[in-house]
């Protein structure tokens, strides 16, 4: 069941779209609707866009204006987030429900309008309400105006490889059960590549992604992790990959045997189909499985697809025989391979060229330290609690477990509501200093505080945020996503962050620039960015179960002095609560 993703025909061969000084407006129609989909012999109604699973790929050119009319035709609320798009002054089009907009109700439409400025590469779009992202997601491809700065700059085709998770059960039921009982969610039943689980699952052979390739060519693979709750490793049997871009920012190219990709992250890699063969056209497995850092039950399965070399007609006219035996990529890291994840992250560097400079703030105006915790809350008399020790799971940043407000934060902010849906005064450091990663979790009070406290900074603040994992419940790798801004990952390490020791070790020359940072298990990551996008921006763990438990906060960036630094007024069709 191979699907060909060759978009834009010949232009793709050229590698980029022809430059045009005029801004083009590209319009798309998204209809949110139910579609019956069968995988693993389970048929269920999936929430989809335009009946597709995964959803349609969007392709635009750098500099374009984009208008996407989303019509909700189902009897429930939805929103769509354009993950990683900067949304300069257009926070109204960002998408997270109750953060920048109220939901689009059944029967309503909302047109997301924004420009794609100074970004190029692969991003993703996905639903940003409840766990709808499970099936409502797709690639967001930005063609560059200039030729690709890596070699070869031309490739045969570009292939989105979107990782997802499939539940045999209804995803709302999984989420509701988790929230009702305070326990961990049921694990997914399969991982998927472009919606297809592959042959290692029961009743799934025919649902396998197969990509035909020609010998001796270069392909651009656009890797996207749209899974809900799992970081993944990815590898192709008998082939290496060259990483050239992450989160729509070019990197210094490097060759790797595998990729680590966290939910919300994207990675462009080049695949050279240079495998030597003489008689039979070979088939190579591509595989993804989790990078596990959790003590909780999780989906530990492996999804597989194939690259199938075209038969080389000059050698023989005999047809290749049927199904090859599956040789798992021996280069796919083991699930607990933190050493690989660390080495891979260490190799990621911004291109930092004259044309694509790395504008990392060398000095900062403010440093904020955010401790990331899982929490356990006591059960009240009238509840059934299925979390650890008969309690309920929550999660927090600096002990603040985020409560989703009943209205849009951005609207409350814009309208100057004094009795608004939030307060500022998010703690700028952990309320208590302790051995964050060394403490015995069971001796600790693991309660959190609940509220909607945001961090607020003036326009242009050069901000440093240290994300510090804690050993509350257990240490874990957390992919933290910041809306409305890219940031530079200037430092990472294990144990506790210590400014006296670690400040001098920052990479301020060519740190990787992204929108989602995988904070090391039992460690810390430091990001820097200039808060130059006025509005209210969600900051959260991109593991959906953790967002549900409150591992989130928001960042208010006030308007600057110049009108060009002001949040634009809300569009007429902005949904109301
Ligand atoms: C899905 O299948 C069920 C049972 O066959 C049917 O009632 C329903 O109308 C179908 N839904 C869609 C969207 O096709
Ligand atoms: C979750 O898994 C348990 C145990 O297998 C099962 O009893 C329950 O029905 C599942 N919940 C959902 C929502 O599928
Ligand atoms: C691919 O690599 C594996 C493991 O190194 C090796 O056993 C196998 O023969 C290789 N396959 C081909 C077609 O070269
Ligand atoms: C996955 O987890 C199940 C249940 O805990 C276990 O039986 C199985 O051996 C695990 N599989 C792998 C590949 O680790
Ligand atoms: C056939 O295979 C040989 C050796 O792998 C290669 O050099 C040649 O270019 C191939 N021809 C075609 C038409 O792909
Ligand atoms: C459960 O009990 C708490 C107090 O212990 C109370 O505030 C809450 O309203 C009760 N909830 C329900 C659904 O009865
Ligand atoms: C909010 O307050 C600012 C500063 O006082 C003012 O300029 C702006 O017009 C107010 N906005 C609204 C929507 O009332
Ligand atoms: C978090 O807040 C709760 C409730 O106020 C408190 O009991 C707990 O000690 C705090 N924990 C930390 C680590 O600050
Ligand atoms: C949709 O969102 C609105 C606004 O928050 C809310 O009042 C309504 O109950 C929601 N509808 C559904 C079906 O969840």
CSV table of N, CA and C in Angstrom, one decimal, residues 122-213:
chain,number,residue,atom,x,y,z
A,122,UNK,N,10.5,21.7,7.4
A,122,UNK,CA,9.4,20.8,7.8
A,122,UNK,C,8.9,21.2,9.2
A,123,UNK,N,7.6,21.4,9.3
A,123,UNK,CA,6.9,21.6,10.6
A,123,UNK,C,5.7,20.6,10.6
A,124,UNK,N,4.8,20.7,11.5
A,124,UNK,CA,3.6,19.9,11.5
A,124,UNK,C,2.4,20.8,11.9
A,125,UNK,N,1.3,20.4,11.6
A,125,UNK,CA,0.1,21.0,12.2
A,125,UNK,C,-0.7,19.9,12.9
A,126,UNK,N,-1.4,20.3,13.9
A,126,UNK,CA,-2.2,19.3,14.7
A,126,UNK,C,-3.3,19.9,15.5
A,127,UNK,N,-4.3,19.1,15.8
A,127,UNK,CA,-5.4,19.6,16.7
A,127,UNK,C,-4.8,20.0,18.1
A,128,UNK,N,-5.3,21.0,18.7
A,128,UNK,CA,-4.8,21.4,20.0
A,128,UNK,C,-5.9,21.5,21.1
A,129,UNK,N,-6.7,20.4,21.1
A,129,UNK,CA,-7.7,20.4,22.1
A,129,UNK,C,-7.9,18.9,22.5
A,130,UNK,N,-7.9,18.6,23.8
A,130,UNK,CA,-8.0,17.2,24.3
A,130,UNK,C,-6.9,16.4,23.6
A,131,UNK,N,-7.2,15.2,23.3
A,131,UNK,CA,-6.2,14.3,22.6
A,131,UNK,C,-6.5,14.1,21.2
A,132,UNK,N,-7.1,15.1,20.6
A,132,UNK,CA,-7.5,15.0,19.1
A,132,UNK,C,-6.3,14.9,18.2
A,133,UNK,N,-5.2,15.4,18.7
A,133,UNK,CA,-3.9,15.3,17.9
A,133,UNK,C,-3.6,13.9,17.5
A,134,UNK,N,-4.1,12.9,18.2
A,134,UNK,CA,-3.9,11.5,17.9
A,134,UNK,C,-4.1,11.2,16.4
A,135,UNK,N,-5.2,11.7,15.9
A,135,UNK,CA,-5.5,11.5,14.4
A,135,UNK,C,-5.6,12.7,13.6
A,136,UNK,N,-5.6,13.9,14.2
A,136,UNK,CA,-5.7,15.1,13.5
A,136,UNK,C,-4.3,15.8,13.4
A,137,UNK,N,-3.6,15.4,12.4
A,137,UNK,CA,-2.2,16.0,12.3
A,137,UNK,C,-1.8,15.8,10.8
A,138,UNK,N,-0.8,16.5,10.4
A,138,UNK,CA,-0.2,16.4,9.1
A,138,UNK,C,1.1,17.2,9.0
A,139,UNK,N,1.7,17.1,7.9
A,139,UNK,CA,3.0,17.8,7.6
A,139,UNK,C,2.7,19.3,7.2
A,140,UNK,N,3.6,20.2,7.6
A,140,UNK,CA,3.5,21.6,7.2
A,140,UNK,C,4.9,21.9,6.6
A,141,UNK,N,4.9,21.9,5.2
A,141,UNK,CA,6.1,22.0,4.5
A,141,UNK,C,6.3,23.4,4.0
A,142,UNK,N,7.5,24.0,4.2
A,142,UNK,CA,7.8,25.3,3.8
A,142,UNK,C,9.0,25.2,2.8
A,143,UNK,N,8.7,25.4,1.5
A,143,UNK,CA,9.8,25.4,0.5
A,143,UNK,C,10.6,26.7,0.6
A,144,UNK,N,11.9,26.6,0.5
A,144,UNK,CA,12.8,27.7,0.7
A,144,UNK,C,12.8,28.6,-0.6
A,145,UNK,N,13.1,29.8,-0.4
A,145,UNK,CA,13.2,30.7,-1.6
A,145,UNK,C,14.6,30.6,-2.3
A,146,UNK,N,15.6,30.2,-1.5
A,146,UNK,CA,16.9,30.0,-2.0
A,146,UNK,C,17.2,28.5,-2.0
A,147,UNK,N,18.2,28.1,-2.9
A,147,UNK,CA,18.6,26.7,-2.9
A,147,UNK,C,19.0,26.2,-1.6
A,148,UNK,N,18.8,24.9,-1.3
A,148,UNK,CA,19.2,24.3,-0.1
A,148,UNK,C,20.7,24.5,0.1
A,149,UNK,N,21.1,24.8,1.3
A,149,UNK,CA,22.5,25.0,1.6
A,149,UNK,C,23.3,23.7,1.9
A,150,UNK,N,22.8,22.6,1.5
A,150,UNK,CA,23.5,21.3,1.7
A,150,UNK,C,23.7,20.6,0.4
A,151,UNK,N,24.5,19.6,0.5
A,151,UNK,CA,24.9,18.9,-0.7
A,151,UNK,C,24.4,17.4,-0.7
A,152,UNK,N,23.7,16.9,-1.7
A,152,UNK,CA,23.4,17.6,-2.9
A,152,UNK,C,22.1,18.5,-2.6
A,153,UNK,N,22.0,19.6,-3.3
A,153,UNK,CA,20.9,20.5,-3.0
A,153,UNK,C,19.7,20.0,-3.8
A,154,UNK,N,19.9,19.0,-4.7
A,154,UNK,CA,18.7,18.5,-5.5
A,154,UNK,C,18.5,17.1,-5.0
A,155,UNK,N,17.2,16.7,-5.0
A,155,UNK,CA,16.9,15.3,-4.7
A,155,UNK,C,15.8,14.8,-5.5
A,156,UNK,N,15.7,13.5,-5.6
A,156,UNK,CA,14.8,12.8,-6.4
A,156,UNK,C,13.3,13.1,-6.0
A,157,UNK,N,13.1,13.0,-4.7
A,157,UNK,CA,11.8,13.2,-4.2
A,157,UNK,C,11.9,13.5,-2.7
A,158,UNK,N,10.9,14.0,-2.1
A,158,UNK,CA,10.8,14.3,-0.7
A,158,UNK,C,9.7,13.5,-0.1
A,159,UNK,N,9.9,12.9,1.0
A,159,UNK,CA,9.0,11.9,1.5
A,159,UNK,C,8.6,12.2,3.0
A,160,UNK,N,7.4,12.8,3.2
A,160,UNK,CA,7.1,12.9,4.6
A,160,UNK,C,7.0,11.5,5.3
A,161,UNK,N,7.6,11.4,6.5
A,161,UNK,CA,7.5,10.2,7.3
A,161,UNK,C,6.9,10.7,8.6
A,162,UNK,N,5.6,10.5,8.8
A,162,UNK,CA,5.0,11.0,10.0
A,162,UNK,C,4.7,9.8,11.0
A,163,UNK,N,5.3,10.0,12.2
A,163,UNK,CA,5.1,8.9,13.2
A,163,UNK,C,3.8,9.3,14.0
A,164,UNK,N,3.0,8.3,14.3
A,164,UNK,CA,1.8,8.5,15.1
A,164,UNK,C,1.6,7.3,16.0
A,165,UNK,N,0.5,7.4,16.8
A,165,UNK,CA,0.1,6.3,17.7
A,165,UNK,C,-1.3,5.9,17.4
A,166,UNK,N,-1.6,4.6,17.4
A,166,UNK,CA,-2.9,4.1,17.1
A,166,UNK,C,-3.5,3.4,18.4
A,167,UNK,N,-4.7,3.8,18.8
A,167,UNK,CA,-5.4,3.0,19.8
A,167,UNK,C,-6.5,2.3,19.2
A,168,UNK,N,-6.7,1.0,19.6
A,168,UNK,CA,-7.9,0.3,19.2
A,168,UNK,C,-9.1,0.9,19.8
A,169,UNK,N,-9.0,1.5,21.0
A,169,UNK,CA,-10.1,2.1,21.7
A,169,UNK,C,-10.3,3.5,21.2
A,170,UNK,N,-11.4,4.1,21.6
A,170,UNK,CA,-11.7,5.5,21.2
A,170,UNK,C,-10.8,6.4,22.1
A,171,UNK,N,-10.2,7.3,21.5
A,171,UNK,CA,-9.1,8.2,22.1
A,171,UNK,C,-9.8,9.0,23.2
A,172,UNK,N,-11.0,9.5,23.0
A,172,UNK,CA,-11.7,10.3,24.1
A,172,UNK,C,-11.9,9.4,25.3
A,173,UNK,N,-12.3,8.1,25.1
A,173,UNK,CA,-12.5,7.3,26.2
A,173,UNK,C,-11.2,7.1,27.0
A,174,UNK,N,-10.1,7.0,26.3
A,174,UNK,CA,-8.8,6.8,27.0
A,174,UNK,C,-8.5,8.0,27.8
A,175,UNK,N,-8.7,9.2,27.2
A,175,UNK,CA,-8.4,10.4,27.9
A,175,UNK,C,-9.3,10.6,29.1
A,176,UNK,N,-10.6,10.4,28.9
A,176,UNK,CA,-11.6,10.6,30.0
A,176,UNK,C,-11.3,9.6,31.1
A,177,UNK,N,-11.0,8.4,30.8
A,177,UNK,CA,-10.7,7.4,31.9
A,177,UNK,C,-9.5,7.9,32.7
A,178,UNK,N,-8.5,8.4,32.0
A,178,UNK,CA,-7.3,8.8,32.7
A,178,UNK,C,-7.7,10.0,33.7
A,179,UNK,N,-8.4,11.0,33.2
A,179,UNK,CA,-8.8,12.1,34.0
A,179,UNK,C,-9.7,11.8,35.1
A,180,UNK,N,-10.6,10.8,34.9
A,180,UNK,CA,-11.6,10.5,35.9
A,180,UNK,C,-10.9,9.8,37.1
A,181,UNK,N,-10.0,8.9,36.8
A,181,UNK,CA,-9.4,8.1,37.8
A,181,UNK,C,-8.0,8.5,38.3
A,182,UNK,N,-7.5,9.5,37.6
A,182,UNK,CA,-6.2,10.0,38.0
A,182,UNK,C,-5.0,9.1,37.8
A,183,UNK,N,-5.2,8.0,37.0
A,183,UNK,CA,-4.2,7.0,36.7
A,183,UNK,C,-3.5,7.4,35.4
A,184,UNK,N,-2.5,6.5,35.0
A,184,UNK,CA,-1.9,6.7,33.7
A,184,UNK,C,-2.8,6.2,32.6
A,185,UNK,N,-2.7,6.8,31.4
A,185,UNK,CA,-3.6,6.4,30.3
A,185,UNK,C,-3.2,5.0,29.8
A,186,UNK,N,-4.2,4.4,29.2
A,186,UNK,CA,-3.9,3.1,28.5
A,186,UNK,C,-2.9,3.4,27.4
A,187,UNK,N,-1.9,2.5,27.2
A,187,UNK,CA,-0.9,2.7,26.1
A,187,UNK,C,-1.6,2.5,24.8
A,188,UNK,N,-0.9,3.1,23.8
A,188,UNK,CA,-1.4,2.9,22.4
A,188,UNK,C,-1.2,1.4,22.0
A,189,UNK,N,-1.9,1.0,21.0
A,189,UNK,CA,-1.7,-0.4,20.5
A,189,UNK,C,-0.7,-0.6,19.4
A,190,UNK,N,-0.3,0.5,18.8
A,190,UNK,CA,0.7,0.5,17.7
A,190,UNK,C,1.2,1.9,17.5
A,191,UNK,N,2.5,1.9,17.1
A,191,UNK,CA,3.0,3.1,16.4
A,191,UNK,C,2.8,3.0,15.0
A,192,UNK,N,2.8,4.2,14.3
A,192,UNK,CA,2.5,4.1,12.9
A,192,UNK,C,3.5,5.0,12.1
A,193,UNK,N,3.7,4.6,10.8
A,193,UNK,CA,4.4,5.4,9.9
A,193,UNK,C,3.4,5.8,8.8
A,194,UNK,N,3.2,7.1,8.7
A,194,UNK,CA,2.1,7.7,7.8
A,194,UNK,C,0.8,6.9,8.0
A,195,UNK,N,0.5,6.7,9.2
A,195,UNK,CA,-0.8,6.1,9.6
A,195,UNK,C,-0.8,4.6,9.5
A,196,UNK,N,0.3,3.9,9.1
A,196,UNK,CA,0.3,2.5,8.9
A,196,UNK,C,1.2,1.8,9.9
A,197,UNK,N,0.7,0.8,10.7
A,197,UNK,CA,1.5,0.2,11.7
A,197,UNK,C,2.6,-0.7,11.2
A,198,UNK,N,2.4,-1.4,10.1
A,198,UNK,CA,3.4,-2.3,9.6
A,198,UNK,C,3.2,-3.7,10.1
A,199,UNK,N,4.1,-4.6,9.6
A,199,UNK,CA,3.9,-6.1,9.8
A,199,UNK,C,4.1,-6.7,11.1
A,200,UNK,N,4.6,-5.9,12.1
A,200,UNK,CA,4.9,-6.6,13.4
A,200,UNK,C,3.7,-6.6,14.3
A,201,UNK,N,2.6,-6.1,13.9
A,201,UNK,CA,1.4,-6.1,14.7
A,201,UNK,C,0.4,-7.2,14.2
A,202,UNK,N,-0.5,-7.6,15.1
A,202,UNK,CA,-1.5,-8.6,14.6
A,202,UNK,C,-2.4,-7.9,13.6
A,203,UNK,N,-2.7,-8.7,12.5
A,203,UNK,CA,-3.7,-8.3,11.5
A,203,UNK,C,-3.3,-6.9,10.9
A,204,UNK,N,-2.0,-6.8,10.5
A,204,UNK,CA,-1.6,-5.4,10.1
A,204,UNK,C,-0.7,-5.5,8.9
A,205,UNK,N,-0.4,-6.7,8.3
A,205,UNK,CA,0.5,-6.8,7.2
A,205,UNK,C,0.2,-5.9,6.1
A,206,UNK,N,-1.1,-5.8,5.7
A,206,UNK,CA,-1.4,-5.0,4.5
A,206,UNK,C,-1.3,-3.5,4.8
A,207,UNK,N,-1.3,-3.1,6.1
A,207,UNK,CA,-1.2,-1.7,6.4
A,207,UNK,C,0.2,-1.3,6.7
A,208,UNK,N,1.0,-1.4,5.7
A,208,UNK,CA,2.5,-1.2,5.8
A,208,UNK,C,2.9,-0.1,4.8
A,209,UNK,N,3.6,0.9,5.3
A,209,UNK,CA,4.1,2.0,4.4
A,209,UNK,C,5.3,1.4,3.5
A,210,UNK,N,5.1,1.5,2.2
A,210,UNK,CA,6.2,1.0,1.3
A,210,UNK,C,6.5,2.2,0.4
A,211,UNK,N,7.8,2.6,0.3
A,211,UNK,CA,8.2,3.6,-0.6
A,211,UNK,C,9.2,3.0,-1.6
A,212,UNK,N,8.8,3.2,-2.9
A,212,UNK,CA,9.7,2.7,-3.9
A,212,UNK,C,10.8,3.8,-4.1
A,213,UNK,N,12.0,3.3,-4.3
A,213,UNK,CA,13.1,4.3,-4.5
A,213,UNK,C,14.0,3.7,-5.7
